[in-house]
Coordinates of C-alpha atoms in Angstrom, one line a residue:
X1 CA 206.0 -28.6 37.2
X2 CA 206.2 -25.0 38.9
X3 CA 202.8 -24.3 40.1
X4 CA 201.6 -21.0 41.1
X5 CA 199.7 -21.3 44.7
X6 CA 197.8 -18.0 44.4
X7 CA 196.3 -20.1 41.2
X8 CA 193.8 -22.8 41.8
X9 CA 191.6 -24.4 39.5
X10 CA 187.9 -24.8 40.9
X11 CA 184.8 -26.6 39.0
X12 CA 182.1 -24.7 38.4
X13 CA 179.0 -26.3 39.7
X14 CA 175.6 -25.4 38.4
X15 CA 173.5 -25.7 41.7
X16 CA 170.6 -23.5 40.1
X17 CA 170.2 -26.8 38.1
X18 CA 169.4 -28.6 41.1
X19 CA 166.7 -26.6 42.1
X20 CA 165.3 -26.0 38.6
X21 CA 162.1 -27.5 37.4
X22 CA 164.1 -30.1 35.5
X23 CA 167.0 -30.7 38.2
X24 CA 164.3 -32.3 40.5
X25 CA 162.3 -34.1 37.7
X26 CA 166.1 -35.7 37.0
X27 CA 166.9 -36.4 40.6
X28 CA 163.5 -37.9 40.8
X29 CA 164.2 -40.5 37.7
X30 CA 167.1 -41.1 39.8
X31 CA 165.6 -41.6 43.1
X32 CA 162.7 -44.4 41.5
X33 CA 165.7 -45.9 39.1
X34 CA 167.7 -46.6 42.4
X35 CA 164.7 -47.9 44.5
X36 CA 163.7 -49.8 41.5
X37 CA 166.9 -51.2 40.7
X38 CA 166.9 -51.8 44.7
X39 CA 163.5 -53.9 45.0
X40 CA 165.1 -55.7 41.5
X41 CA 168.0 -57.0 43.3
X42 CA 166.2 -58.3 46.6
X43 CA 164.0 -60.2 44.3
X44 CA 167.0 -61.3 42.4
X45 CA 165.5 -60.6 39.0
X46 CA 169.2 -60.0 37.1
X47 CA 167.8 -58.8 33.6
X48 CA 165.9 -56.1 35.2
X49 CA 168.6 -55.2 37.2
X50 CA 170.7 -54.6 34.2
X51 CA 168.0 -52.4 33.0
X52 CA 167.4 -50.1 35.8
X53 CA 171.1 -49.1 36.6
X54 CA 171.8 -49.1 33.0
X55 CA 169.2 -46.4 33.0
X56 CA 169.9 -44.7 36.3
X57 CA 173.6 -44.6 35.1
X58 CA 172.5 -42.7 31.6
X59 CA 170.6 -40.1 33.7
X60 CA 172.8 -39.9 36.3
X61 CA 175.8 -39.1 33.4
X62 CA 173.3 -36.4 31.8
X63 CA 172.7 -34.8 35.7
X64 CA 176.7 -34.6 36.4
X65 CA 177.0 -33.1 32.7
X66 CA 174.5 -30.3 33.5
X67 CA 175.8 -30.1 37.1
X68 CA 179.3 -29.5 36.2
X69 CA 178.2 -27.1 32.9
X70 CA 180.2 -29.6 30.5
X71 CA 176.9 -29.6 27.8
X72 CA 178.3 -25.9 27.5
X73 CA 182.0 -26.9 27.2
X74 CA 181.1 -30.2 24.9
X75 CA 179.8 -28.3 22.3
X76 CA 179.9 -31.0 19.8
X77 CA 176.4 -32.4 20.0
X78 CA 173.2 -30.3 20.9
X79 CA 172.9 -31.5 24.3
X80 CA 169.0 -30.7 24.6
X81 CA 168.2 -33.0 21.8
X82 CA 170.4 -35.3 23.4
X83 CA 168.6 -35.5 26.2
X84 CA 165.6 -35.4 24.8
X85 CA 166.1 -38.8 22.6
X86 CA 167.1 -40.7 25.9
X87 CA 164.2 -39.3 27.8
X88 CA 161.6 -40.4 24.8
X89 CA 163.4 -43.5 24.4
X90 CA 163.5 -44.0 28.2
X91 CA 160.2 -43.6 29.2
X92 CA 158.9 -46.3 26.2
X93 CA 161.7 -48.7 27.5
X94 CA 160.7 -48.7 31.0
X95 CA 157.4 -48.9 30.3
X96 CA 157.8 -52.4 28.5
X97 CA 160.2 -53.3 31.6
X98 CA 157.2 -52.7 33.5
X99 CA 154.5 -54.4 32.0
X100 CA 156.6 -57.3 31.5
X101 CA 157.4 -57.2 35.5
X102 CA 154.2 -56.7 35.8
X103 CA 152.6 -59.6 34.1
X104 CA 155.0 -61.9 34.6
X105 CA 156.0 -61.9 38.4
X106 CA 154.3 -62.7 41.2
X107 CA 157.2 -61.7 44.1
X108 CA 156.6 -58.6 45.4
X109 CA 159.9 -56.9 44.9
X110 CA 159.8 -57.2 41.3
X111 CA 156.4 -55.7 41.2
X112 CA 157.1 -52.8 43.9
X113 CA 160.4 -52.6 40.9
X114 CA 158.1 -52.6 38.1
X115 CA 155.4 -50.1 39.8
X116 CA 158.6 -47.7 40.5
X117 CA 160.2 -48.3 36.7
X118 CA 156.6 -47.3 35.9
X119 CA 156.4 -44.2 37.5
X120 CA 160.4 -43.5 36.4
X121 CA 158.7 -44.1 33.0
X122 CA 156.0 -41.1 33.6
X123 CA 158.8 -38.8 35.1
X124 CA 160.8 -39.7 31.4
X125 CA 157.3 -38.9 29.4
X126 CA 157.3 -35.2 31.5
X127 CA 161.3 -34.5 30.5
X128 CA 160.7 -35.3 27.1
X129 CA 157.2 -33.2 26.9
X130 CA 158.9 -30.1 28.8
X131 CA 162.2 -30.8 27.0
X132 CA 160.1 -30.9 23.3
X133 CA 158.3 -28.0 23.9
X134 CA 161.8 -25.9 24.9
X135 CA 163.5 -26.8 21.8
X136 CA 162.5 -24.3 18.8
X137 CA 163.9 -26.0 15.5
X138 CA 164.6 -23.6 12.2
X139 CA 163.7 -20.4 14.0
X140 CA 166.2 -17.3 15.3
X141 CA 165.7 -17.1 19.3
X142 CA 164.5 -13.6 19.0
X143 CA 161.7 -14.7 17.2
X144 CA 160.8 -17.7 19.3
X145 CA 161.1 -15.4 22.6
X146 CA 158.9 -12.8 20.8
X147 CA 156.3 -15.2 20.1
X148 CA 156.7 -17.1 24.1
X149 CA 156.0 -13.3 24.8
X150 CA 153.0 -12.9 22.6
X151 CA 151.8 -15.6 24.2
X152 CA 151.9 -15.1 27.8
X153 CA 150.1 -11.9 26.8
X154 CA 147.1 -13.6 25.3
X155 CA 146.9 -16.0 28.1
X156 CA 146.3 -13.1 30.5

């Protein structure tokens, strides 16, 4: 196991991601998941602790996968529509943990929980608005970028 010490192997990380539109709507999910999951556990509400770090987990998986440019290195699924499904799927799934936190509870951890899983849920609804309206199905990129184009010109 000769290794060269001129040669080191570095990750790329995508900081641009961090500070892109999505990056903070992501790191926001995060930031309500873990407060929510937070206010969950001093309330000692177990279920809906389950669901909140199952959730933050899931985003925080599809950050680090952006972060460290794997979705261009895993090119196996289309990582957009990936993340898209989750992001649909999340925000209708937090927004039943919420109402039924909502109704049900009267301690006010689980309802500070289910006010921040709610607004988690709306930060989900936003991805999965911006993240539908990026994706172009059944049409070259040329043409999609000619017609974002046309657009922008029309709007003017």
């Amino acid at each position: 196991m000769s290794e060269n010490p001129d040669e080191t192997r570095t990750m790329d990380l995508d900081t641009a991601f961090l500070r892109s539109r999505r990056g903070i709507v992501k790191m926001a999910q995060m930031v309500t998941l873990f407060v929510a999951f937070v206010c969950f556990a001093v309330a000692s509400v177990p279920q809906y602790i389950v669901a909140t770090i199952f959730e933050f987990l899931v985003t925080l998986f599809l950050l680090l996968l952006h972060l460290l440019k794997l979705n261009k290195k895993l090119t196996l699924f289309f990582w957009p529509l990936v993340d898209l499904f989750n992001s649909t799927f999340s925000a209708v799934y937090l927004i039943v943990v919420s109402v039924v936190v909502l109704t049900t509870h009267t301690v006010t951890g689980a309802l500070i929980g289910g006010v921040l899983c709610l607004i988690s849920a709306a930060l989900h609804g936003v991805e999965s608005y911006t993240l539908f309206k990026n994706i172009t199905f059944n049409k070259r990129r040329n043409e999609s970028q000619n017609q974002a184009n046309h657009r922008g010109t029309n709007e003017e």
